[in-house]
Coordinates of C-alpha atoms in Angstrom, one line a residue:
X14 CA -13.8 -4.1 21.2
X15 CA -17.2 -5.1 19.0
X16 CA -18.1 -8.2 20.9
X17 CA -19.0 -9.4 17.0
X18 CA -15.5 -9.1 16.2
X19 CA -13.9 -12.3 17.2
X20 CA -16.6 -14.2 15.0
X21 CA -16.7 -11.5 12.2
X22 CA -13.2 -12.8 11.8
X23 CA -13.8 -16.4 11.9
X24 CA -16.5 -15.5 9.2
X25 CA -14.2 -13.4 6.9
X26 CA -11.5 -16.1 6.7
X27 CA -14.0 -19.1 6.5
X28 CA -14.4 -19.7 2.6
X29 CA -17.2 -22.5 3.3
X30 CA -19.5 -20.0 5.4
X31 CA -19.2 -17.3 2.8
X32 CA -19.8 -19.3 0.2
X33 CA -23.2 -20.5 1.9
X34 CA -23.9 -16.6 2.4
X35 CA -23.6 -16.2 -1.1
X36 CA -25.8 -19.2 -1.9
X37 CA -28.8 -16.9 -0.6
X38 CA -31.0 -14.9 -2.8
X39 CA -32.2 -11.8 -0.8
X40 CA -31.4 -9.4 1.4
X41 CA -33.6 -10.5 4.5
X42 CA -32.5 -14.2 4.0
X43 CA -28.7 -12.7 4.4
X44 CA -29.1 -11.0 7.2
X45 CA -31.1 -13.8 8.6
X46 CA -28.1 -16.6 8.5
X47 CA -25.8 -13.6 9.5
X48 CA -27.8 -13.2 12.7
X49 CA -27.7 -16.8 13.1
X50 CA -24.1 -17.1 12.6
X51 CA -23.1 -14.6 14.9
X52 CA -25.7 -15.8 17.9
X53 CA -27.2 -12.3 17.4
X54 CA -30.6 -13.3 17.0
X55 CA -31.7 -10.9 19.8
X56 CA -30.5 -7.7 18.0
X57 CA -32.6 -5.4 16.1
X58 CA -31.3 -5.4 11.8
X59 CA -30.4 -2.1 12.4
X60 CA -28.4 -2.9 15.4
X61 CA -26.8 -5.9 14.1
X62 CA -25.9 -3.6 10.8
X63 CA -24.3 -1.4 12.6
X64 CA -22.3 -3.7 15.1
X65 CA -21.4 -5.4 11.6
X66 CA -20.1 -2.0 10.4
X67 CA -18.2 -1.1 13.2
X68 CA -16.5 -4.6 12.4
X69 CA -15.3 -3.7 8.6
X70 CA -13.9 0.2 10.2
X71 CA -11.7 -2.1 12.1
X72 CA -8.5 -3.6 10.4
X73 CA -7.9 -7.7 10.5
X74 CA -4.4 -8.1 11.8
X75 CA -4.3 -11.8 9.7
X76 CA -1.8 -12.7 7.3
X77 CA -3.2 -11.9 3.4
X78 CA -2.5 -15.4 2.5
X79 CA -6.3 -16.0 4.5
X80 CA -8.0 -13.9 2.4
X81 CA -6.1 -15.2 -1.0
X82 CA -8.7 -16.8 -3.8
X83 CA -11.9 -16.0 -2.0
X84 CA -11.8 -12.3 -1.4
X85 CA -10.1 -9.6 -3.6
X86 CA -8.4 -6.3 -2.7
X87 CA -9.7 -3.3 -4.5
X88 CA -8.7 -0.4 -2.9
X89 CA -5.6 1.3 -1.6
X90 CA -6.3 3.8 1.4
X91 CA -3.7 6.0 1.7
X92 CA -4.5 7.7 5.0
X93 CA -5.1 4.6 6.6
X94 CA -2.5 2.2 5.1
X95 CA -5.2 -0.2 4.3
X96 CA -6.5 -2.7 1.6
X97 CA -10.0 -2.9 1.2
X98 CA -11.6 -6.4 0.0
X99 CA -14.6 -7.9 -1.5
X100 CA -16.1 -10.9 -2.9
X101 CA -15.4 -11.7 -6.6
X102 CA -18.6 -12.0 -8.6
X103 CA -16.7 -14.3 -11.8
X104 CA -14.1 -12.9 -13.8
X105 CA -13.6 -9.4 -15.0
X106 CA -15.5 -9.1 -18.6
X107 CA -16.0 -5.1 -18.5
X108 CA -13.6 -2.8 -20.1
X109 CA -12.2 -1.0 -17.1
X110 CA -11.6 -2.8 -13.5
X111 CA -12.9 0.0 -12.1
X112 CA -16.5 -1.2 -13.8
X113 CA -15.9 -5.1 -12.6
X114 CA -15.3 -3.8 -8.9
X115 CA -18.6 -1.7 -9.1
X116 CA -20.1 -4.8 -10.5
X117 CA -19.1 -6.7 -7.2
X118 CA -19.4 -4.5 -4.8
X119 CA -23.4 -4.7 -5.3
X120 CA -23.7 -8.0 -4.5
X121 CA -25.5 -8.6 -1.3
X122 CA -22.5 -9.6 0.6
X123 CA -20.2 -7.0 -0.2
X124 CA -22.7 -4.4 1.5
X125 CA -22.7 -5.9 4.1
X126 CA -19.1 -7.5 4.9
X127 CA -16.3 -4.7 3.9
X128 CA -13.3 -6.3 5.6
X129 CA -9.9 -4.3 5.2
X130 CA -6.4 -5.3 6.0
X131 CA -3.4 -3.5 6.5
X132 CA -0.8 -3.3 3.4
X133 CA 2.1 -3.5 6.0
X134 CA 0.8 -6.9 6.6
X135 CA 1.8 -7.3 2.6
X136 CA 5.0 -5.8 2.9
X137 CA 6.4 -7.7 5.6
X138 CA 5.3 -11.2 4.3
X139 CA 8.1 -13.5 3.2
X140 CA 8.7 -13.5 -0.6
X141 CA 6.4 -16.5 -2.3
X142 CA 7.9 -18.3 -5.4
X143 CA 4.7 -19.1 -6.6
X144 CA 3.1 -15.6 -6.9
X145 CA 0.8 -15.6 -10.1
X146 CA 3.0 -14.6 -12.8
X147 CA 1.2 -12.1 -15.8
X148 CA 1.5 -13.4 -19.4
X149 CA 1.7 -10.0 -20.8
X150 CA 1.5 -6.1 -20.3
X151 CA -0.7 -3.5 -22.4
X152 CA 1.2 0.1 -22.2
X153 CA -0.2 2.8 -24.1
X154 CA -0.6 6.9 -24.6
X155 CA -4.4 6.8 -23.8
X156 CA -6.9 6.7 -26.2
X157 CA -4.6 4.3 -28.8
X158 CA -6.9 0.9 -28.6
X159 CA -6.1 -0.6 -25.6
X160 CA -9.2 -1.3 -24.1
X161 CA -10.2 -2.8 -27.4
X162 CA -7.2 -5.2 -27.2
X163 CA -7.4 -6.6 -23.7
X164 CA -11.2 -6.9 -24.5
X165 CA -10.3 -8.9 -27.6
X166 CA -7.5 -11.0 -25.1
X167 CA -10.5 -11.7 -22.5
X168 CA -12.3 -13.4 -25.4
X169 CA -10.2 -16.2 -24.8
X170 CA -11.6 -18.9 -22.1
X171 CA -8.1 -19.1 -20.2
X172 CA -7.0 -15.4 -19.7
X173 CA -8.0 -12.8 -17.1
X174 CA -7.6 -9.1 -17.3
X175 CA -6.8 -6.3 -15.1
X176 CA -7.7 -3.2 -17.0
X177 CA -5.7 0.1 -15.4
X178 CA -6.4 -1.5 -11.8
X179 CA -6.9 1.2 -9.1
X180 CA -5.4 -0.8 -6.6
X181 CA -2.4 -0.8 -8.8
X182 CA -2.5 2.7 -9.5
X183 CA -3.0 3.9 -6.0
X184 CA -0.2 2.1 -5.1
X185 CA 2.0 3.6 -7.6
X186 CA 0.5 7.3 -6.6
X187 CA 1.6 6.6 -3.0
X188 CA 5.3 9.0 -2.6
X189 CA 5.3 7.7 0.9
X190 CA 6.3 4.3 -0.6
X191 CA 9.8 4.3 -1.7
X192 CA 10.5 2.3 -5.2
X193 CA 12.1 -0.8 -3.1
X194 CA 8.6 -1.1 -0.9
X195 CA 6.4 -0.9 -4.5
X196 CA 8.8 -3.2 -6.1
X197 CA 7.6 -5.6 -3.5
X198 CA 4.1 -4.7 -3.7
X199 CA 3.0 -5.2 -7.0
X200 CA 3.5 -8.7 -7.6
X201 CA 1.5 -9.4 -4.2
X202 CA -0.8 -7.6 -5.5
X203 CA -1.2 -8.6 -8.7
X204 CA -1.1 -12.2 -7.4
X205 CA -4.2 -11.0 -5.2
X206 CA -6.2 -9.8 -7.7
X207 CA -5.5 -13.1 -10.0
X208 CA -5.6 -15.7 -7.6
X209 CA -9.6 -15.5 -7.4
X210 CA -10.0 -17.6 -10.8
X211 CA -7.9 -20.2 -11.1
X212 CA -9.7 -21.5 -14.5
X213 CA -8.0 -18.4 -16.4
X214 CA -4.2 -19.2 -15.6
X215 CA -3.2 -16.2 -18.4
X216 CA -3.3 -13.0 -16.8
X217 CA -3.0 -10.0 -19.1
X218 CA -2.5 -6.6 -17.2
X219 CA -3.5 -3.1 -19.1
X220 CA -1.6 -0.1 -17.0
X221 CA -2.4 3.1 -16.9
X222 CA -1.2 5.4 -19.9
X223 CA 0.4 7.7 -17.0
X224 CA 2.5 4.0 -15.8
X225 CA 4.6 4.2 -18.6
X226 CA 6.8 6.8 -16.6
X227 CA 7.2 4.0 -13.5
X228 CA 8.6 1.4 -16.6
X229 CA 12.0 0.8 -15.5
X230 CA 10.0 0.1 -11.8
X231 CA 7.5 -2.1 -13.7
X232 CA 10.1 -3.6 -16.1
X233 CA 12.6 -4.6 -13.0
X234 CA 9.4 -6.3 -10.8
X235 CA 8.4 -8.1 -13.9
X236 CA 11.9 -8.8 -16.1
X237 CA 10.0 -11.7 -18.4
X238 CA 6.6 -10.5 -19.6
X239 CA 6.4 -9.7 -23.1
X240 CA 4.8 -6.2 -23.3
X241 CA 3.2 -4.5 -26.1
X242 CA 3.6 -0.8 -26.7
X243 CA 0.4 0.9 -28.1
X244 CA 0.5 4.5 -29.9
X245 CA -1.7 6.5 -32.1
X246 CA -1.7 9.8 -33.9
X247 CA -1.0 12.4 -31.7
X248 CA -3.8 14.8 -33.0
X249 CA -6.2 11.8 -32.7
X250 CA -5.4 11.2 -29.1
X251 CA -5.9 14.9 -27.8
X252 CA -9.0 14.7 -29.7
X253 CA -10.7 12.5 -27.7
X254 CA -9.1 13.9 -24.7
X255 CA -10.9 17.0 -25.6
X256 CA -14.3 15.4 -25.8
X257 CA -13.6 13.0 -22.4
X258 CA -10.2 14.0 -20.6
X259 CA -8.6 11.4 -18.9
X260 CA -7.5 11.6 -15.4
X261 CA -3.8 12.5 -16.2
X262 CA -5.2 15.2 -19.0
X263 CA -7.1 16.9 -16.5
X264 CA -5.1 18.5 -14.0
X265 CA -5.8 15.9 -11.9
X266 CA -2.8 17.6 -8.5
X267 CA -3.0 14.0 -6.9
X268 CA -0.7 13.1 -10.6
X269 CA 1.8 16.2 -9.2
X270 CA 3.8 13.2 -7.1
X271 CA 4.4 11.2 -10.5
X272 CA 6.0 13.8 -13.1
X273 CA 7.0 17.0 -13.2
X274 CA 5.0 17.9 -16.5
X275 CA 1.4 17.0 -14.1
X276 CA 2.4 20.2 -12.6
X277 CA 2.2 22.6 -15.4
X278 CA -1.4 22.4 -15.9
X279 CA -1.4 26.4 -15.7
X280 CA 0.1 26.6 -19.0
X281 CA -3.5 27.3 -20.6
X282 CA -4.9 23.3 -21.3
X283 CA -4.1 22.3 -24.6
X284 CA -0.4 23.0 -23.9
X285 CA -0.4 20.8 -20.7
X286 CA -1.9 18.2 -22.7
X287 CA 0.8 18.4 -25.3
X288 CA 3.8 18.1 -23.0
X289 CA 1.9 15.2 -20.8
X290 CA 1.8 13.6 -24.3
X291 CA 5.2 14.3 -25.2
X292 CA 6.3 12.4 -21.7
X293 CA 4.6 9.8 -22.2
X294 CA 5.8 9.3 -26.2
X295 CA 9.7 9.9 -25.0
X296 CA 9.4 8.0 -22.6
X297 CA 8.5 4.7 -25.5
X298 CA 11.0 6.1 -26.9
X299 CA 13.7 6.0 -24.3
X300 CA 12.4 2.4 -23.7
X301 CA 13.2 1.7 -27.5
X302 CA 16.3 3.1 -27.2
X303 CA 17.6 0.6 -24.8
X304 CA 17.8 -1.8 -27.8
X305 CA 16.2 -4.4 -29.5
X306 CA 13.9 -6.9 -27.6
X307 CA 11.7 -9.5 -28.6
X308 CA 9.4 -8.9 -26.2
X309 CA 8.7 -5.5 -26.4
X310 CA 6.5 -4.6 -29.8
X311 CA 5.3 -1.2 -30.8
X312 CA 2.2 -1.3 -32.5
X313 CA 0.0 1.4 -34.1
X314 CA -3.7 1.9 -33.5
X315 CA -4.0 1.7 -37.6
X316 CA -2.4 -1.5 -37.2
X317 CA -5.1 -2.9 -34.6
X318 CA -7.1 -5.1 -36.6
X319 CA -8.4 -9.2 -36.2
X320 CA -4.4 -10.4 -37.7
X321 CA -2.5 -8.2 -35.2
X322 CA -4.5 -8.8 -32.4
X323 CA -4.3 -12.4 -33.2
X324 CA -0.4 -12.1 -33.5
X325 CA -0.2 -10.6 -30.3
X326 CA -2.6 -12.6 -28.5
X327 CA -0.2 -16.0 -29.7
X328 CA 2.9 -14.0 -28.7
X329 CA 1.8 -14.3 -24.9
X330 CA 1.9 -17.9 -25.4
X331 CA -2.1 -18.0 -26.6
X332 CA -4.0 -20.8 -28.7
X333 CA -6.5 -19.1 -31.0
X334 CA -8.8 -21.6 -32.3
X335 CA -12.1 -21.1 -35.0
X336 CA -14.7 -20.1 -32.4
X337 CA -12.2 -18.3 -29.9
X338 CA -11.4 -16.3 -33.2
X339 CA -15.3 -15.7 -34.1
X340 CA -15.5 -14.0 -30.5
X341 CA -12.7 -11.7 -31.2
X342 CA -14.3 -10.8 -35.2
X343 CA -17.4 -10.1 -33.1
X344 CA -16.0 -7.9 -30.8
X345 CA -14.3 -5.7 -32.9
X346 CA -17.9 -4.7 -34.1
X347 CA -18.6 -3.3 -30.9
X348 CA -17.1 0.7 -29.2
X349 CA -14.1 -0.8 -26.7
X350 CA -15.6 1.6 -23.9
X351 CA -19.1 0.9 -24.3
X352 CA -20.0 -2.5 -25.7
X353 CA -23.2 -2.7 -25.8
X354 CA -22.7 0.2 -28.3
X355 CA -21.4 -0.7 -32.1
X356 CA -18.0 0.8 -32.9
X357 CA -18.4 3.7 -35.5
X358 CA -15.1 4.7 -37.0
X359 CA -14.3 8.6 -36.0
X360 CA -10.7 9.3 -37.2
X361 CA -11.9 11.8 -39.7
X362 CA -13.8 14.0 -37.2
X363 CA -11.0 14.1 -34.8
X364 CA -9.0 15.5 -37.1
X365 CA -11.4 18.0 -37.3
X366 CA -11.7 18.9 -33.8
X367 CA -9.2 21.5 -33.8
X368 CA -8.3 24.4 -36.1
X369 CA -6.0 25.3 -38.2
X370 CA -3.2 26.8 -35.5
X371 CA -4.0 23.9 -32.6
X372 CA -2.8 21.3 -35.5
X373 CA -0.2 23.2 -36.4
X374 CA 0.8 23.6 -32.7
X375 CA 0.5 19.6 -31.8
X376 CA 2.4 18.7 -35.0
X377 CA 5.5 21.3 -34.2
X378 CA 5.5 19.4 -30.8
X379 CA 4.7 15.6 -31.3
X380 CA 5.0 14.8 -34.9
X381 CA 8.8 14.0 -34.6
X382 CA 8.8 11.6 -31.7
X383 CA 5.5 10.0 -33.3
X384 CA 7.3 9.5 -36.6
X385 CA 11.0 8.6 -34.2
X386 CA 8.7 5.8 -32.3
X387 CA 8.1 4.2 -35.6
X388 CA 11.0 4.7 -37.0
X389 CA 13.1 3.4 -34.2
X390 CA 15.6 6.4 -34.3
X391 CA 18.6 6.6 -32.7
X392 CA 19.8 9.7 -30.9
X393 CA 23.0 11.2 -32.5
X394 CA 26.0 10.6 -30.1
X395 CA 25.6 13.1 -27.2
X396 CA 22.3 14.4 -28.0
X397 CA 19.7 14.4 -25.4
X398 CA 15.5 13.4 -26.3
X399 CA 15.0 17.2 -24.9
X400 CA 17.4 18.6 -27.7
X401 CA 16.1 16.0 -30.1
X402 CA 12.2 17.0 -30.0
X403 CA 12.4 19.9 -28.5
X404 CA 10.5 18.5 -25.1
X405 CA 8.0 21.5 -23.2
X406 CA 10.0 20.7 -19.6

């Protein structure tokens, strides 16, 4: 074993020590206190670096509760089994978390220190009553304002975001973990990912548009979160798709293990994108079927504007006040995906981004359960949602 690994340990789990690493300003004057800690004054940098990375290849056998509100996990590793961590640089303020985790993992600290953890050691520990508990859940088709509302919700001083976490997503892409063994994951990890900032008690989680198929999983783990349901268009949202595809538009075969419909991408492209689409607008609707809920609110992306979001924001249990407001007015000004960009309204040239028979074609196929989702149709007694809207699979 790494002779630096008994204090590379000590070091991980020691929030005081990391805390004076992160105190430090430059590279050399890390490595320096590093060397210092670890009694490895005699060692070349390059040495030393490399004993330190032979350390984070190794996975800590400590319980996760050691690592909870200092470091956060990031990354699932399938092949492994492990959780990789890193040091939180403040709370997520970027639209995706796949943009805040790039954002940390520059810091000076995180290249150096890469600790990882098996998730067995996450599995196996007792359940925890006081596992951080979300205020509310973003579901959506992709492309239907999402980002711009949970960029609106982290306006507000006390709520945090997680925005289509890969952590969560990986986790969910696993088929080597059963339903029971995710069931148990997610709120461990969720709590995780929270715990890290204390000062923003309301956590707000955005999910993949592809998670709405793992709802009933979701919906069990978390019974009480009020959820909104975001949906757009049809023709609008395979617009954009066809100027930026989204992972589960593009053929992506790691989606295969999720849905049958990720695996007729050899349909020609437009056609796989208009079942995946379909899926994903039954499967709102199946969810709307199962009766009325006051937690569970479909909203429109024409409906998206400062009131709504407002509404929404107070339905998770959210005081909006004159300046918390203000931020929210002045974010709407700016593109959800690119905010240091102004928003410049585009609905009429995505409805001119395909002709005359690709319209026609997306209408046939998504128009009725568009028009069903806001209508909050019922299904005629024995009819199936495939014989109601003539689903692709």
């Amino acid at each position: 074993m790494n002779t630096l690994f008994p204090a590379y340990r000590t070091l991980v789990t020691s929030p005081e020590m990391l805390r004076a690493c992160q105190s430090l300003t430059t590279f050399a004057e890390v490595l320096r206190y590093l060397k210092d800690w670890f009694q490895a004054s005699a060692l070349s940098d390059d040495h030393f670096l490399a004993q330190l990375n032979q350390c984070n290849r190794q996975l800590l056998d400590i319980p996760y509760e050691q690592l909870r509100g200092c470091w956060l996990p990031y990354r699932y590793e399938k092949s492994r089994g492990c959780l990789h961590w890193c040091l939180p640089q403040g709370p997520a303020v970027e639209p995706f978390q796949d943009d805040t985790i790039g954002r940390y993992r520059q810091s000076i600290l995180n290249v150096i220190l890469q600790p990882k953890t098996s998730l067995e050691a996450v599995l196996v520990q007792p359940v925890d009553v006081d596992l951080w508990q979300p205020c509310g859940f973003i579901f959506h088709l992709s492309r239907c304002g999402s980002t711009l509302l949970s960029g609106c919700a982290v306006q507000l001083d006390s709520v945090q975001i997680l925005s289509e976490s890969p952590l969560l997503t990986e986790v969910l892409l696993d088929d080597s973990l059963d339903a029971a063994q995710q069931q148990r994951l997610l709120p461990r990890l969720v709590d995780l990912q929270a715990a890290p900032f204390p000062d923003r008690p309301q956590l707000v989680i955005k999910w993949n548009a592809w998670d709405m198929l793992r709802w009933a999983l979701i919906r069990q783990t978390f019974p009480q979160v009020p959820c909104v349901l975001l949906v757009r268009n049809p023709v609008e949202v395979l617009a954009s798709h066809q100027k930026m595809a989204g992972r589960h538009m593009s053929g992506d075969p790691a989606m295969r293990v999720f849905d049958k419909v990720f695996d007729t991408c050899g349909m020609g492209i437009l056609a796989f994108r208009i079942a995946v689409l379909q899926r994903l607008m039954t499967a709102m609707y199946e969810v709307l079927q199962q009766g009325p809920s006051t937690d569970i609110q479909l909203v429109d992306y024409t409906q998206l504007n400062i009131h709504t979001i407002i509404q929404l924001l107070q339905s998770w249990g959210e005081d909006i006040d004159a300046a918390t407001c203000a931020r929210i007015q002045q974010r709407l000004q700016l593109n959800a995906k690119f905010p240091a960009q102004a928003f410049v309204a585009d609905v009429q040239q995505k409805h001119s981004v395909f002709d005359e028979q690709q319209t026609a074609q997306i209408n046939r196929h998504l128009m009725p359960v568009y028009q069903a989702l806001h209508q909050n149709e019922s299904l005629d007694p024995g009819e199936s949602v495939g014989e109601r809207f003539d689903v692709f699979l």
